[in-house]
C-alpha cells in the first residue's frame, strides 16, 4: 500500500496516482489515446485490414524492442541493433545462395553470427568497462560498412539475390513471414510471435532468478555483485538476446521480400530504443517491464500507419515520434519521483 506522511500520520495516495506509478499503465493510456485519435482522424483505421497492417508494423518494431528493453533494464543499450537485423538477413541470404545450400543452413549460420555479435558486445563491455554507447557505436559502424562492402563483393550489387526458388524457402517463410486468416482478414505471423515473446519476457522478468539479476545489475551492478549476482554473465546474455531479436526480425525481412538491401537498418536502433523508453524503461537502468514496450511499439505502428491513412504527409511521423519520446521521458521522470516520494 502506498502512503505519504502528513503531520505525523500516513495517508493513502489516491488510486489514480498509485496506478500511474506503474509505467506500463501510463503507456497503455497513451496508446489508447493515440488509437482513439486515429480512429477519429483516419476512419480507414476502423477497417479490419488496416488494423492488421497496424499490428504488423507494430510487431516488427515490438519484437526487437523487447530484448532492447531488457538490455536497458540491465543498465545498457545497443546502438547496433538496427544494422544487426540487416547483417543477419544478409548472412542467411548470401550463404544460402552463393553456396547453393538449403536456406535453413543460412538461417542457422545467421543465428550463430547474430549471437556472436551480441556476445562480442557484451564481452567487450565487461572486459573493458567502456560505456555500451561507445562499444555498440563501434559495432554499428563496423556492421554498416561490412554490410555494404561484403554484399558488393559477393553479389556485385547492393542487394542480395532472390532466394525464393531455393530448397527450404517455403518452410522458412511459413515460420518467419506467413499470414493466416482471421475473419477474412490476413494477419501476419509476426504478430503472434510478438505476443509470444512478450509473454516469455514478462515471465522471465517477474518469475525467474534471471529476471531478478537483470533488475539488480541495472540498479547497481556493484551491489548486485556483492550479493552474488553473476553480473558479467547477465550483461553478456542480455546483449545476446538482442542478437537473437535481430536474427528473428532479419529472417522475417528476408523471407518476406526474398532479397535484402544492404544499406537498410540505419536509424532503426533509435526506434527500438524509443519504443522501450516510451514503454517505461529508464535510460539509467533498473526499472521497466516487458509489457510497456509492447504498448510503445503499438503506438509507433499506430502513428506510422495512421498518418498514412489520414492522408497526411508521412514526414510528420518523425515529429510525432519526437513528441512521444519527449512526453514519455517526462512521464517516466515524474513516475520515478512519485514512486520514491515518502
GROMACS .gro file of C-alpha atoms in nm:
model
  342
    1UNK     CA    1   0.000   0.000   0.000
    2UNK     CA    2   0.142   0.338  -0.097
    3UNK     CA    3   0.121   0.611   0.168
    4UNK     CA    4   0.260   0.958   0.226
    5UNK     CA    5   0.338   1.126   0.562
    6UNK     CA    6   0.108   1.404   0.681
    7UNK     CA    7   0.153   1.577   1.018
    8UNK     CA    8   0.286   1.265   1.187
    9UNK     CA    9   0.033   1.040   1.017
   10UNK     CA   10   0.027   0.848   0.693
   11UNK     CA   11  -0.249   0.874   0.437
   12UNK     CA   12  -0.310   0.654   0.138
   13UNK     CA   13  -0.236   0.806  -0.200
   14UNK     CA   14  -0.524   0.831  -0.448
   15UNK     CA   15  -0.572   0.517  -0.656
   16UNK     CA   16  -0.501   0.705  -0.980
   17UNK     CA   17  -0.163   0.822  -0.851
   18UNK     CA   18  -0.072   0.473  -0.730
   19UNK     CA   19  -0.171   0.322  -1.066
   20UNK     CA   20   0.032   0.574  -1.264
   21UNK     CA   21   0.346   0.486  -1.069
   22UNK     CA   22   0.349   0.173  -1.287
   23UNK     CA   23   0.497   0.289  -1.621
   24UNK     CA   24   0.302   0.032  -1.823
   25UNK     CA   25  -0.024   0.192  -1.707
   26UNK     CA   26   0.082   0.530  -1.839
   27UNK     CA   27   0.192   0.396  -2.176
   28UNK     CA   28  -0.128   0.190  -2.204
   29UNK     CA   29  -0.332   0.507  -2.157
   30UNK     CA   30  -0.111   0.683  -2.412
   31UNK     CA   31  -0.154   0.400  -2.664
   32UNK     CA   32  -0.531   0.406  -2.609
   33UNK     CA   33  -0.537   0.783  -2.665
   34UNK     CA   34  -0.338   0.753  -2.989
   35UNK     CA   35  -0.567   0.472  -3.105
   36UNK     CA   36  -0.883   0.673  -3.039
   37UNK     CA   37  -0.731   0.982  -3.204
   38UNK     CA   38  -0.663   0.800  -3.530
   39UNK     CA   39  -1.000   0.623  -3.520
   40UNK     CA   40  -1.147   0.972  -3.542
   41UNK     CA   41  -0.887   1.136  -3.770
   42UNK     CA   42  -0.846   0.842  -4.008
   43UNK     CA   43  -1.169   0.639  -4.044
   44UNK     CA   44  -0.984   0.387  -4.264
   45UNK     CA   45  -0.819   0.257  -3.946
   46UNK     CA   46  -1.154   0.106  -3.846
   47UNK     CA   47  -1.126  -0.145  -4.130
   48UNK     CA   48  -1.001  -0.491  -4.024
   49UNK     CA   49  -0.733  -0.499  -4.293
   50UNK     CA   50  -0.598  -0.161  -4.185
   51UNK     CA   51  -0.584  -0.271  -3.823
   52UNK     CA   52  -0.397  -0.585  -3.928
   53UNK     CA   53  -0.141  -0.364  -4.103
   54UNK     CA   54  -0.102  -0.152  -3.791
   55UNK     CA   55  -0.042  -0.464  -3.582
   56UNK     CA   56   0.208  -0.591  -3.837
   57UNK     CA   57   0.407  -0.267  -3.831
   58UNK     CA   58   0.394  -0.272  -3.451
   59UNK     CA   59   0.514  -0.633  -3.434
   60UNK     CA   60   0.826  -0.576  -3.645
   61UNK     CA   61   0.924  -0.297  -3.407
   62UNK     CA   62   0.800  -0.474  -3.095
   63UNK     CA   63   0.992  -0.798  -3.144
   64UNK     CA   64   1.319  -0.605  -3.133
   65UNK     CA   65   1.200  -0.357  -2.870
   66UNK     CA   66   1.158  -0.642  -2.619
   67UNK     CA   67   1.524  -0.753  -2.592
   68UNK     CA   68   1.633  -0.390  -2.623
   69UNK     CA   69   1.408  -0.312  -2.326
   70UNK     CA   70   1.554  -0.599  -2.121
   71UNK     CA   71   1.903  -0.471  -2.200
   72UNK     CA   72   1.802  -0.120  -2.090
   73UNK     CA   73   1.658  -0.255  -1.764
   74UNK     CA   74   2.000  -0.416  -1.719
   75UNK     CA   75   2.160  -0.072  -1.747
   76UNK     CA   76   2.290  -0.084  -2.107
   77UNK     CA   77   2.173  -0.013  -2.460
   78UNK     CA   78   2.271  -0.123  -2.810
   79UNK     CA   79   2.321   0.117  -3.099
   80UNK     CA   80   2.399  -0.165  -3.341
   81UNK     CA   81   2.061  -0.339  -3.321
   82UNK     CA   82   1.921  -0.180  -3.637
   83UNK     CA   83   2.204  -0.276  -3.873
   84UNK     CA   84   2.241  -0.611  -3.693
   85UNK     CA   85   1.899  -0.705  -3.834
   86UNK     CA   86   2.028  -0.648  -4.187
   87UNK     CA   87   2.357  -0.824  -4.114
   88UNK     CA   88   2.164  -1.132  -4.009
   89UNK     CA   89   1.945  -1.129  -4.318
   90UNK     CA   90   2.245  -1.076  -4.547
   91UNK     CA   91   2.434  -1.364  -4.385
   92UNK     CA   92   2.146  -1.608  -4.436
   93UNK     CA   93   2.077  -1.494  -4.790
   94UNK     CA   94   2.432  -1.491  -4.923
   95UNK     CA   95   2.543  -1.814  -4.757
   96UNK     CA   96   2.238  -1.995  -4.889
   97UNK     CA   97   2.253  -1.859  -5.244
   98UNK     CA   98   2.624  -1.836  -5.310
   99UNK     CA   99   2.697  -2.182  -5.169
  100UNK     CA  100   2.378  -2.330  -5.322
  101UNK     CA  101   2.262  -2.465  -4.989
  102UNK     CA  102   1.924  -2.525  -4.832
  103UNK     CA  103   1.808  -2.192  -4.688
  104UNK     CA  104   1.793  -2.342  -4.337
  105UNK     CA  105   2.172  -2.369  -4.342
  106UNK     CA  106   2.186  -1.994  -4.393
  107UNK     CA  107   1.923  -1.938  -4.123
  108UNK     CA  108   2.124  -2.133  -3.864
  109UNK     CA  109   2.450  -1.966  -3.969
  110UNK     CA  110   2.284  -1.624  -3.935
  111UNK     CA  111   2.168  -1.715  -3.584
  112UNK     CA  112   2.523  -1.808  -3.485
  113UNK     CA  113   2.659  -1.482  -3.630
  114UNK     CA  114   2.393  -1.271  -3.457
  115UNK     CA  115   2.454  -1.435  -3.119
  116UNK     CA  116   2.830  -1.392  -3.171
  117UNK     CA  117   2.789  -1.018  -3.236
  118UNK     CA  118   2.581  -0.988  -2.917
  119UNK     CA  119   2.839  -1.189  -2.724
  120UNK     CA  120   3.120  -0.968  -2.855
  121UNK     CA  121   2.939  -0.652  -2.748
  122UNK     CA  122   2.880  -0.790  -2.400
  123UNK     CA  123   3.229  -0.934  -2.364
  124UNK     CA  124   3.392  -0.604  -2.463
  125UNK     CA  125   3.168  -0.424  -2.216
  126UNK     CA  126   3.260  -0.638  -1.916
  127UNK     CA  127   3.627  -0.667  -2.011
  128UNK     CA  128   3.698  -0.301  -2.081
  129UNK     CA  129   3.444  -0.121  -1.865
  130UNK     CA  130   3.373   0.117  -2.153
  131UNK     CA  131   3.021   0.258  -2.188
  132UNK     CA  132   2.790   0.047  -2.402
  133UNK     CA  133   2.728   0.360  -2.611
  134UNK     CA  134   3.088   0.359  -2.735
  135UNK     CA  135   3.117  -0.016  -2.784
  136UNK     CA  136   2.793  -0.055  -2.976
  137UNK     CA  137   2.857   0.262  -3.176
  138UNK     CA  138   3.175   0.094  -3.297
  139UNK     CA  139   2.981  -0.225  -3.376
  140UNK     CA  140   2.721  -0.018  -3.560
  141UNK     CA  141   2.985   0.136  -3.786
  142UNK     CA  142   3.160  -0.197  -3.846
  143UNK     CA  143   2.837  -0.374  -3.940
  144UNK     CA  144   2.713  -0.086  -4.153
  145UNK     CA  145   3.034  -0.083  -4.357
  146UNK     CA  146   3.060  -0.462  -4.375
  147UNK     CA  147   2.700  -0.497  -4.490
  148UNK     CA  148   2.765  -0.277  -4.792
  149UNK     CA  149   3.119  -0.386  -4.872
  150UNK     CA  150   3.067  -0.763  -4.840
  151UNK     CA  151   2.741  -0.756  -5.033
  152UNK     CA  152   2.901  -0.568  -5.323
  153UNK     CA  153   3.200  -0.802  -5.314
  154UNK     CA  154   2.991  -1.120  -5.319
  155UNK     CA  155   2.696  -1.020  -5.540
  156UNK     CA  156   2.842  -0.723  -5.737
  157UNK     CA  157   2.531  -0.537  -5.625
  158UNK     CA  158   2.392  -0.356  -5.320
  159UNK     CA  159   2.125  -0.622  -5.273
  160UNK     CA  160   2.131  -0.999  -5.238
  161UNK     CA  161   1.996  -1.240  -5.499
  162UNK     CA  162   1.639  -1.374  -5.490
  163UNK     CA  163   1.629  -1.698  -5.287
  164UNK     CA  164   1.259  -1.778  -5.333
  165UNK     CA  165   1.327  -2.084  -5.552
  166UNK     CA  166   1.575  -2.248  -5.315
  167UNK     CA  167   1.517  -2.560  -5.108
  168UNK     CA  168   1.357  -2.493  -4.772
  169UNK     CA  169   1.232  -2.146  -4.862
  170UNK     CA  170   0.861  -2.225  -4.829
  171UNK     CA  171   0.910  -2.387  -4.488
  172UNK     CA  172   1.117  -2.096  -4.360
  173UNK     CA  173   0.864  -1.848  -4.496
  174UNK     CA  174   0.592  -2.029  -4.303
  175UNK     CA  175   0.783  -1.982  -3.978
  176UNK     CA  176   0.903  -1.625  -4.025
  177UNK     CA  177   0.679  -1.448  -4.276
  178UNK     CA  178   0.349  -1.628  -4.333
  179UNK     CA  179  -0.005  -1.497  -4.282
  180UNK     CA  180  -0.323  -1.657  -4.151
  181UNK     CA  181  -0.688  -1.570  -4.186
  182UNK     CA  182  -0.893  -1.423  -3.901
  183UNK     CA  183  -1.249  -1.339  -4.001
  184UNK     CA  184  -1.148  -1.271  -4.359
  185UNK     CA  185  -0.851  -1.055  -4.258
  186UNK     CA  186  -0.492  -1.166  -4.325
  187UNK     CA  187  -0.280  -1.134  -4.011
  188UNK     CA  188   0.099  -1.171  -4.022
  189UNK     CA  189   0.260  -1.446  -3.815
  190UNK     CA  190   0.494  -1.184  -3.664
  191UNK     CA  191   0.200  -1.055  -3.457
  192UNK     CA  192   0.173  -1.396  -3.289
  193UNK     CA  193   0.549  -1.421  -3.237
  194UNK     CA  194   0.549  -1.068  -3.089
  195UNK     CA  195   0.290  -1.160  -2.828
  196UNK     CA  196   0.459  -1.492  -2.751
  197UNK     CA  197   0.796  -1.321  -2.698
  198UNK     CA  198   0.629  -1.053  -2.483
  199UNK     CA  199   0.471  -1.319  -2.261
  200UNK     CA  200   0.803  -1.503  -2.235
  201UNK     CA  201   0.995  -1.184  -2.150
  202UNK     CA  202   0.737  -1.093  -1.884
  203UNK     CA  203   0.766  -1.437  -1.728
  204UNK     CA  204   1.146  -1.417  -1.727
  205UNK     CA  205   1.147  -1.075  -1.563
  206UNK     CA  206   0.886  -1.143  -1.299
  207UNK     CA  207   0.911  -1.515  -1.225
  208UNK     CA  208   1.272  -1.621  -1.262
  209UNK     CA  209   1.600  -1.568  -1.081
  210UNK     CA  210   1.747  -1.433  -1.404
  211UNK     CA  211   1.483  -1.156  -1.405
  212UNK     CA  212   1.596  -1.055  -1.056
  213UNK     CA  213   1.952  -1.044  -1.183
  214UNK     CA  214   1.853  -0.813  -1.469
  215UNK     CA  215   1.694  -0.561  -1.235
  216UNK     CA  216   1.983  -0.591  -0.990
  217UNK     CA  217   2.263  -0.525  -1.240
  218UNK     CA  218   2.067  -0.235  -1.386
  219UNK     CA  219   2.009  -0.078  -1.047
  220UNK     CA  220   2.360  -0.109  -0.905
  221UNK     CA  221   2.596  -0.366  -1.051
  222UNK     CA  222   2.848  -0.343  -0.766
  223UNK     CA  223   2.581  -0.409  -0.505
  224UNK     CA  224   2.448  -0.690  -0.722
  225UNK     CA  225   2.794  -0.844  -0.748
  226UNK     CA  226   2.836  -0.818  -0.372
  227UNK     CA  227   2.527  -1.034  -0.313
  228UNK     CA  228   2.636  -1.299  -0.563
  229UNK     CA  229   2.464  -1.191  -0.885
  230UNK     CA  230   2.668  -1.303  -1.192
  231UNK     CA  231   2.694  -0.954  -1.338
  232UNK     CA  232   2.915  -1.040  -1.637
  233UNK     CA  233   2.701  -1.338  -1.738
  234UNK     CA  234   2.383  -1.130  -1.713
  235UNK     CA  235   2.520  -0.842  -1.920
  236UNK     CA  236   2.657  -1.070  -2.193
  237UNK     CA  237   2.339  -1.275  -2.223
  238UNK     CA  238   2.129  -0.959  -2.247
  239UNK     CA  239   2.335  -0.847  -2.546
  240UNK     CA  240   2.297  -1.194  -2.694
  241UNK     CA  241   1.919  -1.164  -2.651
  242UNK     CA  242   1.935  -0.850  -2.867
  243UNK     CA  243   2.131  -1.057  -3.119
  244UNK     CA  244   1.855  -1.318  -3.118
  245UNK     CA  245   1.593  -1.049  -3.179
  246UNK     CA  246   1.798  -0.908  -3.467
  247UNK     CA  247   1.821  -1.257  -3.617
  248UNK     CA  248   1.447  -1.317  -3.596
  249UNK     CA  249   1.348  -0.983  -3.749
  250UNK     CA  250   1.620  -1.027  -4.014
  251UNK     CA  251   1.476  -1.366  -4.109
  252UNK     CA  252   1.131  -1.212  -4.134
  253UNK     CA  253   1.256  -0.944  -4.371
  254UNK     CA  254   1.447  -1.193  -4.584
  255UNK     CA  255   1.158  -1.436  -4.626
  256UNK     CA  256   0.905  -1.156  -4.676
  257UNK     CA  257   1.088  -0.990  -4.963
  258UNK     CA  258   1.316  -1.276  -5.088
  259UNK     CA  259   1.610  -1.034  -5.105
  260UNK     CA  260   1.784  -0.782  -4.878
  261UNK     CA  261   1.906  -0.427  -4.940
  262UNK     CA  262   2.244  -0.397  -4.770
  263UNK     CA  263   2.212  -0.029  -4.679
  264UNK     CA  264   1.896  -0.062  -4.473
  265UNK     CA  265   1.863  -0.070  -4.095
  266UNK     CA  266   2.035   0.259  -4.016
  267UNK     CA  267   1.821   0.456  -3.771
  268UNK     CA  268   1.605   0.163  -3.665
  269UNK     CA  269   1.804   0.124  -3.345
  270UNK     CA  270   1.664   0.460  -3.232
  271UNK     CA  271   1.311   0.337  -3.298
  272UNK     CA  272   1.369   0.028  -3.083
  273UNK     CA  273   1.523   0.230  -2.801
  274UNK     CA  274   1.246   0.490  -2.820
  275UNK     CA  275   0.977   0.219  -2.803
  276UNK     CA  276   1.142   0.084  -2.488
  277UNK     CA  277   1.168   0.431  -2.333
  278UNK     CA  278   0.806   0.511  -2.419
  279UNK     CA  279   0.724   0.176  -2.260
  280UNK     CA  280   0.868   0.291  -1.928
  281UNK     CA  281   1.229   0.171  -1.937
  282UNK     CA  282   1.470   0.419  -1.780
  283UNK     CA  283   1.797   0.504  -1.954
  284UNK     CA  284   1.963   0.473  -1.614
  285UNK     CA  285   1.857   0.109  -1.586
  286UNK     CA  286   1.699  -0.092  -1.307
  287UNK     CA  287   1.337  -0.015  -1.397
  288UNK     CA  288   1.092  -0.116  -1.666
  289UNK     CA  289   0.883  -0.404  -1.792
  290UNK     CA  290   0.822  -0.616  -2.100
  291UNK     CA  291   0.457  -0.512  -2.130
  292UNK     CA  292   0.534  -0.140  -2.155
  293UNK     CA  293   0.740  -0.174  -2.478
  294UNK     CA  294   0.453  -0.373  -2.631
  295UNK     CA  295   0.229  -0.069  -2.597
  296UNK     CA  296   0.519   0.155  -2.700
  297UNK     CA  297   0.563  -0.042  -3.022
  298UNK     CA  298   0.188  -0.033  -3.083
  299UNK     CA  299   0.194   0.347  -3.054
  300UNK     CA  300   0.468   0.358  -3.317
  301UNK     CA  301   0.278   0.131  -3.554
  302UNK     CA  302  -0.043   0.322  -3.497
  303UNK     CA  303   0.115   0.660  -3.566
  304UNK     CA  304   0.318   0.535  -3.864
  305UNK     CA  305   0.017   0.386  -4.041
  306UNK     CA  306  -0.238   0.630  -3.902
  307UNK     CA  307  -0.061   0.923  -4.065
  308UNK     CA  308  -0.079   0.742  -4.400
  309UNK     CA  309  -0.447   0.651  -4.357
  310UNK     CA  310  -0.528   1.009  -4.258
  311UNK     CA  311  -0.369   1.130  -4.583
  312UNK     CA  312  -0.109   1.342  -4.408
  313UNK     CA  313   0.249   1.396  -4.513
  314UNK     CA  314   0.440   1.089  -4.379
  315UNK     CA  315   0.731   1.317  -4.291
  316UNK     CA  316   0.528   1.409  -3.984
  317UNK     CA  317   0.597   1.064  -3.841
  318UNK     CA  318   0.937   1.166  -3.705
  319UNK     CA  319   0.782   1.476  -3.547
  320UNK     CA  320   0.520   1.261  -3.374
  321UNK     CA  321   0.798   1.025  -3.269
  322UNK     CA  322   0.990   1.309  -3.107
  323UNK     CA  323   0.682   1.433  -2.922
  324UNK     CA  324   0.602   1.083  -2.794
  325UNK     CA  325   0.959   1.024  -2.682
  326UNK     CA  326   0.989   1.356  -2.502
  327UNK     CA  327   0.649   1.310  -2.339
  328UNK     CA  328   0.735   0.958  -2.227
  329UNK     CA  329   1.065   1.073  -2.082
  330UNK     CA  330   0.894   1.344  -1.877
  331UNK     CA  331   0.627   1.099  -1.758
  332UNK     CA  332   0.892   0.844  -1.661
  333UNK     CA  333   1.074   1.114  -1.464
  334UNK     CA  334   0.753   1.202  -1.281
  335UNK     CA  335   0.678   0.836  -1.216
  336UNK     CA  336   1.024   0.768  -1.071
  337UNK     CA  337   0.998   1.070  -0.841
  338UNK     CA  338   0.646   0.981  -0.731
  339UNK     CA  339   0.738   0.619  -0.663
  340UNK     CA  340   1.027   0.719  -0.435
  341UNK     CA  341   0.844   1.000  -0.256
  342UNK     CA  342   0.773   0.931   0.108
   0.00000   0.00000   0.00000
